[in-house]
Short mmCIF file of C-alpha atoms and ligand atoms in Angstrom, two decimals:
data_model
loop_
_atom_site.label_atom_id
_atom_site.label_comp_id
_atom_site.label_asym_id
_atom_site.label_seq_id
_atom_site.Cartn_x
_atom_site.Cartn_y
_atom_site.Cartn_z
CA MET A 108 0.00 0.00 0.00
CA LYS A 109 1.13 3.53 -0.79
CA PRO A 110 2.30 5.43 2.32
CA THR A 111 0.10 8.38 3.29
CA PHE A 112 2.91 10.91 3.07
CA PRO A 113 6.08 11.09 0.91
CA ILE A 114 8.33 11.88 3.89
CA GLU A 115 11.62 11.65 1.97
CA GLU A 116 10.34 14.21 -0.53
CA PHE A 117 9.20 16.47 2.29
CA ARG A 118 12.76 16.74 3.67
CA SER A 119 13.88 19.27 1.07
CA LEU A 120 10.77 21.46 1.47
CA GLN A 121 10.31 24.44 3.69
CA THR A 122 7.55 23.97 6.26
CA PRO A 123 4.77 24.70 7.04
CA PHE A 124 2.80 23.80 3.91
CA TYR A 125 -0.47 22.25 2.83
CA TYR A 126 -0.26 18.84 1.26
CA TYR A 127 -3.18 17.56 -0.81
CA ASP A 128 -3.80 13.90 -1.55
CA MET A 129 -5.13 14.25 -5.08
CA GLU A 130 -6.08 10.58 -5.42
CA LEU A 131 -8.35 10.94 -2.40
CA LEU A 132 -9.84 14.15 -3.80
CA GLU A 133 -10.55 12.49 -7.13
CA SER A 134 -12.06 9.34 -5.65
CA THR A 135 -14.27 11.51 -3.41
CA LEU A 136 -15.48 13.54 -6.36
CA GLN A 137 -16.11 10.38 -8.36
CA LYS A 138 -18.12 8.88 -5.52
CA VAL A 139 -20.28 12.01 -5.28
CA SER A 140 -20.71 12.28 -9.04
CA SER A 141 -21.81 8.70 -9.33
CA LEU A 142 -24.36 9.09 -6.50
CA LEU A 143 -25.71 12.22 -8.20
CA SER A 144 -25.83 10.63 -11.63
CA ALA A 145 -28.83 8.56 -10.53
CA HIS A 146 -30.88 11.79 -10.53
CA ASP A 147 -31.06 13.98 -13.65
CA ASP A 148 -32.56 16.82 -11.66
CA TRP A 149 -29.93 16.94 -8.84
CA HIS A 150 -26.98 19.34 -9.08
CA MET A 151 -23.88 19.96 -6.99
CA HIS A 152 -22.39 23.44 -6.54
CA TYR A 153 -19.09 23.10 -4.70
CA ALA A 154 -18.80 25.71 -1.89
CA ILE A 155 -15.60 27.43 -2.94
CA LYS A 156 -15.08 29.03 0.46
CA ALA A 157 -13.99 25.64 1.79
CA ASN A 158 -10.93 25.59 -0.46
CA SER A 159 -10.26 27.85 -3.42
CA ASN A 160 -6.84 26.56 -4.36
CA PRO A 161 -6.84 26.99 -8.18
CA ARG A 162 -5.56 23.46 -8.77
CA LEU A 163 -8.33 21.92 -6.69
CA LEU A 164 -10.92 24.17 -8.34
CA ARG A 165 -9.85 23.01 -11.81
CA ILE A 166 -10.27 19.38 -10.85
CA ILE A 167 -13.67 20.00 -9.28
CA SER A 168 -14.91 22.02 -12.27
CA SER A 169 -13.66 19.33 -14.65
CA MET A 170 -16.01 16.87 -12.91
CA GLY A 171 -18.90 18.97 -14.22
CA MET A 172 -19.88 20.39 -10.84
CA GLY A 173 -21.10 23.94 -10.34
CA ALA A 174 -19.81 26.45 -7.80
CA ASP A 175 -21.29 28.15 -4.75
CA CYS A 176 -19.67 31.55 -4.22
CA VAL A 177 -19.93 34.16 -1.47
CA SER A 178 -17.94 37.04 -2.92
CA GLY A 179 -17.05 38.72 -6.18
CA GLY A 180 -13.55 37.28 -5.79
CA GLU A 181 -14.96 33.77 -5.57
CA VAL A 182 -17.16 34.33 -8.63
CA GLU A 183 -14.07 35.41 -10.58
CA ALA A 184 -12.01 32.47 -9.28
CA ALA A 185 -14.81 30.08 -10.27
CA VAL A 186 -15.02 31.43 -13.81
CA GLU A 187 -11.22 31.38 -14.09
CA ALA A 188 -11.14 27.74 -12.96
CA GLY A 189 -13.56 26.70 -15.69
CA PHE A 190 -16.87 26.45 -13.81
CA GLN A 191 -19.73 27.13 -16.23
CA PRO A 192 -21.13 30.57 -15.29
CA GLN A 193 -24.67 29.16 -15.48
CA SER A 194 -23.74 26.65 -12.77
CA ILE A 195 -22.52 29.36 -10.36
CA VAL A 196 -24.73 30.41 -7.45
CA PHE A 197 -23.90 33.46 -5.36
CA ALA A 198 -24.93 33.73 -1.69
CA GLY A 199 -24.16 36.16 1.14
CA VAL A 200 -26.03 38.67 3.30
CA GLY A 201 -23.93 41.63 2.20
CA LYS A 202 -23.24 41.54 -1.51
CA ALA A 203 -21.55 44.80 -2.53
CA ASP A 204 -22.60 46.58 -5.73
CA TRP A 205 -19.38 45.68 -7.55
CA GLU A 206 -19.86 42.04 -6.62
CA ILE A 207 -23.42 41.98 -7.97
CA THR A 208 -22.27 43.76 -11.13
CA THR A 209 -19.42 41.27 -11.61
CA ALA A 210 -21.78 38.32 -11.19
CA LEU A 211 -24.30 39.87 -13.63
CA HIS A 212 -21.51 40.50 -16.10
CA HIS A 213 -20.61 36.78 -16.01
CA ASN A 214 -24.29 35.73 -16.36
CA ILE A 215 -24.18 33.48 -13.30
CA GLY A 216 -26.95 30.92 -12.74
CA CYS A 217 -28.52 32.31 -9.57
CA PHE A 218 -28.27 34.95 -6.85
CA ASN A 219 -29.28 33.55 -3.47
CA VAL A 220 -30.93 36.65 -2.05
CA GLU A 221 -31.10 37.20 1.69
CA SER A 222 -33.20 40.37 2.14
CA GLU A 223 -35.64 42.70 0.39
CA PRO A 224 -33.22 45.65 0.10
CA GLU A 225 -30.71 43.33 -1.61
CA LEU A 226 -33.42 42.20 -4.04
CA LEU A 227 -34.15 45.81 -4.98
CA ILE A 228 -30.48 46.59 -5.61
CA ILE A 229 -30.02 43.49 -7.77
CA ASN A 230 -33.09 44.55 -9.77
CA GLU A 231 -31.61 48.02 -10.24
CA LEU A 232 -28.10 46.85 -11.20
CA ALA A 233 -29.51 44.21 -13.59
CA GLY A 234 -31.57 46.97 -15.25
CA ILE A 235 -28.39 49.00 -15.85
CA GLN A 236 -26.89 46.03 -17.73
CA GLY A 237 -30.20 45.39 -19.55
CA LYS A 238 -30.38 41.95 -17.97
CA LYS A 239 -32.80 39.92 -15.90
CA ALA A 240 -31.17 38.52 -12.75
CA PRO A 241 -32.06 34.93 -11.78
CA VAL A 242 -32.87 34.86 -8.08
CA ALA A 243 -33.57 32.31 -5.35
CA LEU A 244 -34.77 33.51 -1.97
CA ARG A 245 -32.77 32.23 0.99
CA VAL A 246 -35.16 31.16 3.68
CA ASN A 247 -34.12 30.82 7.27
CA PRO A 248 -35.76 27.49 8.15
CA ASP A 249 -35.26 27.91 11.92
CA VAL A 250 -33.63 24.49 12.24
CA GLY A 251 -30.90 24.19 14.89
CA ALA A 252 -28.14 21.88 13.69
CA HIS A 253 -26.10 19.93 16.24
CA THR A 254 -22.80 21.63 15.60
CA HIS A 255 -20.55 24.40 16.95
CA SER A 256 -22.55 27.58 17.68
CA ASN A 257 -20.27 29.67 15.42
CA ILE A 258 -21.25 27.61 12.38
CA THR A 259 -25.01 27.16 12.75
CA THR A 260 -26.86 29.41 10.36
CA GLY A 261 -30.42 28.17 10.18
CA LEU A 262 -31.77 29.58 13.44
CA ALA A 263 -34.16 32.55 13.51
CA GLU A 264 -31.62 34.49 15.61
CA ASN A 265 -28.89 34.21 12.91
CA LYS A 266 -28.30 36.99 10.39
CA PHE A 267 -28.86 34.68 7.43
CA GLY A 268 -31.88 34.42 5.15
CA ILE A 269 -35.48 35.61 5.13
CA SER A 270 -37.88 34.43 7.83
CA LYS A 271 -40.77 32.17 6.84
CA GLU A 272 -43.18 34.87 8.01
CA GLN A 273 -41.75 37.45 5.58
CA LEU A 274 -41.26 35.09 2.67
CA SER A 275 -44.53 35.43 0.78
CA ASP A 276 -44.37 39.26 0.79
CA ILE A 277 -40.80 39.28 -0.49
CA MET A 278 -41.66 36.65 -3.06
CA GLN A 279 -44.57 38.75 -4.38
CA LYS A 280 -42.09 41.60 -4.65
CA ALA A 281 -39.58 39.43 -6.54
CA LEU A 282 -42.31 38.33 -8.95
CA SER A 283 -43.30 41.92 -9.63
CA LEU A 284 -39.83 43.37 -10.30
CA PRO A 285 -39.04 43.85 -14.00
CA ASN A 286 -35.38 42.74 -13.90
CA ILE A 287 -35.74 39.73 -11.63
CA VAL A 288 -36.55 36.15 -12.61
CA PHE A 289 -37.63 34.02 -9.64
CA ARG A 290 -35.82 30.68 -9.70
CA GLY A 291 -36.51 29.03 -6.35
CA LEU A 292 -35.76 28.71 -2.66
CA HIS A 293 -32.42 28.37 -0.91
CA PHE A 294 -31.67 26.94 2.55
CA HIS A 295 -28.56 26.19 4.61
CA ILE A 296 -28.67 25.07 8.24
CA GLY A 297 -25.01 25.00 9.24
CA SER A 298 -21.77 23.13 8.81
CA GLN A 299 -20.05 19.96 10.12
CA ILE A 300 -23.40 18.21 10.60
CA LEU A 301 -23.07 14.49 11.26
CA ASP A 302 -26.60 13.72 12.43
CA MET A 303 -28.80 12.98 9.41
CA ALA A 304 -31.84 13.83 11.57
CA ASP A 305 -30.89 17.52 11.15
CA PHE A 306 -31.16 17.21 7.37
CA MET A 307 -34.41 15.25 7.78
CA MET A 308 -35.77 18.14 9.84
CA LEU A 309 -34.74 20.52 7.06
CA CYS A 310 -36.64 18.36 4.53
CA ASN A 311 -39.75 18.48 6.71
CA ARG A 312 -39.54 22.27 6.99
CA ILE A 313 -39.10 22.61 3.22
CA ASN A 314 -42.07 20.29 2.58
CA GLU A 315 -44.31 22.34 4.90
CA LEU A 316 -43.16 25.58 3.35
CA SER A 317 -43.63 24.48 -0.24
CA SER A 318 -47.16 23.21 0.43
CA THR A 319 -48.01 26.54 2.07
CA LEU A 320 -46.65 28.47 -0.91
CA LEU A 321 -48.41 26.27 -3.44
CA ARG A 322 -51.68 26.67 -1.48
CA GLN A 323 -51.22 30.44 -1.69
CA GLY A 324 -50.78 30.14 -5.45
CA LEU A 325 -47.10 31.08 -5.22
CA PRO A 326 -44.31 29.27 -7.06
CA VAL A 327 -41.66 27.15 -5.32
CA GLY A 328 -39.21 26.65 -8.20
CA ASP A 329 -35.94 24.86 -7.60
CA ILE A 330 -34.84 23.90 -4.10
CA ASN A 331 -31.28 24.47 -2.94
CA VAL A 332 -30.56 22.76 0.38
CA GLY A 333 -27.12 24.31 0.93
CA GLY A 334 -24.22 22.34 2.34
CA GLY A 335 -23.21 21.20 5.80
CA LEU A 336 -22.34 17.51 5.62
CA GLY A 337 -19.69 16.82 8.27
CA VAL A 338 -16.51 14.76 8.15
CA GLU A 339 -14.82 12.44 10.63
CA TYR A 340 -11.97 14.45 12.18
CA GLU A 341 -11.08 11.84 14.83
CA HIS A 342 -10.06 8.95 12.58
CA PRO A 343 -9.01 10.26 9.18
CA ASP A 344 -7.58 6.98 7.90
CA CYS A 345 -10.57 4.84 8.95
CA PHE A 346 -13.16 7.19 7.44
CA PRO A 347 -11.65 9.00 4.47
CA TYR A 348 -15.11 9.68 2.98
CA ALA A 349 -18.03 11.57 4.47
CA ASN A 350 -21.36 9.77 4.70
CA PHE A 351 -22.47 10.81 1.21
CA GLU A 352 -24.76 7.80 0.84
CA GLY A 353 -26.68 8.61 4.04
CA TYR A 354 -26.82 12.29 3.16
CA PHE A 355 -28.24 11.92 -0.35
CA ASP A 356 -30.55 9.14 0.79
CA THR A 357 -32.03 11.46 3.44
CA PHE A 358 -33.08 13.95 0.76
CA LYS A 359 -34.27 11.19 -1.55
CA ARG A 360 -36.52 9.75 1.14
CA HIS A 361 -37.72 12.86 2.95
CA LEU A 362 -37.82 15.79 0.54
CA HIS A 363 -40.94 16.08 -1.61
CA LEU A 364 -39.62 17.87 -4.65
CA PRO A 365 -42.50 19.65 -6.43
CA PRO A 366 -42.96 18.41 -10.03
CA GLY A 367 -40.50 20.08 -12.40
CA SER A 368 -38.29 21.42 -9.58
CA HIS A 369 -34.60 20.61 -9.49
CA LEU A 370 -32.63 19.94 -6.31
CA HIS A 371 -29.34 21.73 -5.66
CA PHE A 372 -26.61 21.01 -3.08
CA GLU A 373 -23.70 23.19 -1.95
CA LEU A 374 -21.26 20.86 -0.22
CA GLY A 375 -17.86 22.26 0.67
CA ARG A 376 -16.13 20.63 3.63
CA SER A 377 -17.07 17.03 2.86
CA LEU A 378 -15.55 17.23 -0.63
CA VAL A 379 -12.16 18.62 0.35
CA ALA A 380 -11.44 18.33 4.09
CA PRO A 381 -10.06 14.75 4.16
CA CYS A 382 -7.60 15.23 1.29
CA GLY A 383 -5.65 18.05 2.96
CA SER A 384 -3.06 18.08 5.74
CA LEU A 385 -1.00 20.89 7.19
CA ILE A 386 2.59 19.68 7.41
CA THR A 387 4.83 21.36 9.95
CA ARG A 388 8.20 20.63 11.58
CA VAL A 389 9.06 20.48 15.26
CA LEU A 390 11.28 23.43 16.09
CA TYR A 391 11.85 22.86 19.80
CA VAL A 392 10.75 20.53 22.55
CA LYS A 393 10.37 22.61 25.69
CA GLU A 394 10.12 21.08 29.15
CA GLY A 395 7.62 22.96 31.32
CA ILE A 396 7.07 22.37 35.03
CA HIS A 397 4.02 20.19 34.55
CA LYS A 398 4.00 19.59 30.84
CA ARG A 399 6.09 19.27 27.75
CA PHE A 400 5.56 21.45 24.67
CA ALA A 401 6.22 20.49 21.07
CA ILE A 402 6.73 23.87 19.44
CA VAL A 403 6.12 23.55 15.70
CA ASP A 404 6.68 25.98 12.84
CA GLY A 405 3.02 25.90 11.75
CA SER A 406 0.51 28.10 13.52
CA MET A 407 -2.96 29.57 13.69
CA THR A 408 -2.05 31.72 10.68
CA GLU A 409 -2.05 28.60 8.49
CA LEU A 410 -4.82 26.72 10.32
CA ILE A 411 -7.03 28.85 12.54
CA ARG A 412 -9.79 26.28 13.21
CA PRO A 413 -8.43 25.02 16.57
CA ALA A 414 -7.97 28.60 17.87
CA LEU A 415 -11.26 29.91 16.49
CA TYR A 416 -13.66 27.02 17.05
CA GLN A 417 -11.74 24.76 19.44
CA ALA A 418 -11.81 22.41 16.44
CA PHE A 419 -10.11 19.05 16.65
CA HIS A 420 -7.59 17.98 14.02
CA ARG A 421 -5.77 14.67 14.40
CA ILE A 422 -2.10 15.43 15.07
CA GLN A 423 0.47 12.87 13.98
CA ASN A 424 4.24 12.66 14.16
CA ILE A 425 4.70 11.15 10.71
CA SER A 426 8.47 10.82 10.82
CA SER A 427 8.94 8.82 14.00
CA SER A 428 7.79 5.57 15.52
CA ALA A 429 9.51 6.19 18.89
CA PRO A 430 7.60 5.43 22.12
CA VAL A 431 4.79 7.79 22.90
CA THR A 432 5.12 10.93 25.05
CA ARG A 433 2.49 13.55 25.91
CA TYR A 434 2.78 17.09 24.49
CA ASP A 435 0.93 20.33 24.08
CA VAL A 436 1.46 21.05 20.39
CA VAL A 437 1.79 24.80 19.94
CA GLY A 438 2.72 27.29 17.23
CA PRO A 439 5.06 30.28 17.35
CA VAL A 440 2.45 33.07 17.05
CA CYS A 441 2.15 35.57 19.92
CA GLU A 442 -1.32 34.46 21.05
CA SER A 443 -2.11 32.03 23.85
CA SER A 444 -4.73 30.46 21.61
CA ASP A 445 -2.08 29.43 19.08
CA VAL A 446 -2.38 25.82 20.24
CA PHE A 447 -3.11 22.92 17.91
CA GLY A 448 -3.75 20.39 20.66
CA LYS A 449 -3.32 19.84 24.40
CA ALA A 450 -2.10 16.60 26.00
CA VAL A 451 -1.53 14.94 22.64
CA ASP A 452 0.21 11.55 22.70
CA LEU A 453 2.85 11.45 19.97
CA PRO A 454 5.90 9.33 19.22
CA GLN A 455 8.66 11.16 21.08
CA CYS A 456 9.34 14.40 19.19
CA HIS A 457 12.71 15.77 18.16
CA ARG A 458 13.68 18.92 16.33
CA GLY A 459 13.00 18.41 12.62
CA ASP A 460 10.27 15.78 13.00
CA PHE A 461 7.31 16.22 10.66
CA ILE A 462 3.95 16.78 12.31
CA ALA A 463 0.78 16.42 10.21
CA LEU A 464 -2.50 18.10 11.11
CA ARG A 465 -5.00 15.96 9.29
CA THR A 466 -8.35 16.66 7.65
CA ALA A 467 -7.31 20.26 7.03
CA GLY A 468 -8.37 20.51 3.37
CA ALA A 469 -11.47 22.58 4.19
CA TYR A 470 -11.37 26.04 5.80
CA GLY A 471 -7.61 25.66 6.29
CA GLU A 472 -5.76 27.31 3.43
CA THR A 473 -8.71 29.64 2.69
CA MET A 474 -8.74 31.00 6.25
CA SER A 475 -5.01 31.52 6.50
CA SER A 476 -3.66 34.99 7.27
CA GLN A 477 -0.42 36.91 7.43
CA TYR A 478 -0.73 37.86 11.11
CA ASN A 479 2.74 38.43 12.62
CA LEU A 480 3.83 39.01 8.99
CA ARG A 481 4.07 35.31 8.42
CA PRO A 482 4.10 34.19 4.77
CA LEU A 483 0.95 32.50 3.42
CA PRO A 484 1.37 28.73 3.31
CA LYS A 485 2.69 27.02 0.19
CA THR A 486 0.87 24.01 -1.24
CA TYR A 487 2.06 20.69 -2.62
CA PHE A 488 0.11 17.93 -4.33
CA SER A 489 0.58 14.17 -4.05
CA THR A 490 0.64 13.77 -7.82
CA ASP A 491 3.81 15.87 -7.98
CA PHE A 492 5.78 13.38 -5.90
CA LYS A 493 7.15 9.95 -6.64
CA PHE A 494 6.22 7.81 -3.64
CA VAL A 495 9.11 5.62 -2.48
N1 LLP B 62 -23.76 27.02 1.53
C1 LLP B 62 -23.80 28.07 2.36
C2 LLP B 62 -24.84 29.09 2.19
C3 LLP B 62 -22.84 28.19 3.40
O1 LLP B 62 -22.88 29.24 4.21
C4 LLP B 62 -21.85 27.19 3.53
C5 LLP B 62 -20.84 27.28 4.58
C6 LLP B 62 -21.86 26.11 2.63
C7 LLP B 62 -22.83 26.05 1.65
C8 LLP B 62 -20.85 24.99 2.71
O2 LLP B 62 -20.99 24.29 3.89
P1 LLP B 62 -20.12 22.96 4.17
O3 LLP B 62 -20.62 21.88 3.24
O4 LLP B 62 -18.69 23.29 3.91
O5 LLP B 62 -20.40 22.68 5.58
N2 LLP B 62 -15.14 28.07 8.70
C9 LLP B 62 -16.02 27.11 9.35
C10 LLP B 62 -17.16 26.68 8.44
C11 LLP B 62 -18.00 27.83 7.92
C12 LLP B 62 -19.10 27.38 6.98
C13 LLP B 62 -19.74 28.56 6.34
N3 LLP B 62 -20.78 28.24 5.41
C14 LLP B 62 -15.18 25.92 9.79
O6 LLP B 62 -13.96 25.94 9.60
O7 LLP B 62 -15.70 24.96 10.35
#
């Protein structure tokens, strides 16, 4: 079996860097494509915010998937990477005028609109270009997903979407505006969701809402259920794929798609998280009074998830099989929260050992920063190395 990491090749590289297992990415995309191919009216729009590395984007677009964007920059990156403009959807509570204009210029497939004032501005800017803007209304379904409170979005108290109570008024408005074409409804309940009951709840809410709209003589159009499928951070090698079967099956069994409507998904994390790792080197092992620190050259500026969400990433010493010792694995940034893991059992660490932070392909590279004037992380791809 091929080793997970080409350690010998890593030795000549400067750390920290992101390493992407392209075989895993491709097999994941193939799995998803084949599950989707059973349904002519189901479409995937990859959520670019999870990872917008141009090389990954090219591979994802070449699989025929669409893109879910949340900024003008993402729309441009999607077009550049070969996503068909018609397959691009554009969400976000605060789309700036230039972003709307850019998206209109590219003739994207759909604006996911989150408020009435936004709808009016899109109508106005579309008029200036002599175009009709395709629009879905993002509804806040008031479904609480079992995930970290910073990444739930579907609760009434969140800033996202239009409440069910205000929907029919805003929809009437959308139908009456000259430069708007109503395309459907958009939902998203949160991220890193592992309990399929949350998605089942979303289906039930959508079913109730579409029957209410149809009873009122209003259209439903296409349904976009957003993203949110979680991945297994604890055991990356045992579960390299998210539960795509269970996820799609939940929608197949519980969502009543009105006749003629298409179903859209916006998965991000589950497509790219498992294939990425942040590779760092041990700089120093420091003996504290009560604990031992492995100080590595990677930090919260390359991978902020542990500092920001107390997120867990499996930490492995991939260059040693020495007996295990317990460490706090910390980065060099001047913040006490620059800690990748506390009380982590690792093969005894020495200066120069390679430490991998696994399942970092989603919201890793895209959330990196230059705080402390650190350089942005480089990236390497498994297909560029000869495994020995
Ligand atoms: N669609 C919408 C409208 C979204 O807001 C998101 C993610 C997605 C799709 C993709 O969701 P996914 O399939 O990746 O769960 N930075 C956080 C995650 C933020 C998610 C934001 N929205 C983290 O590192 O966990």
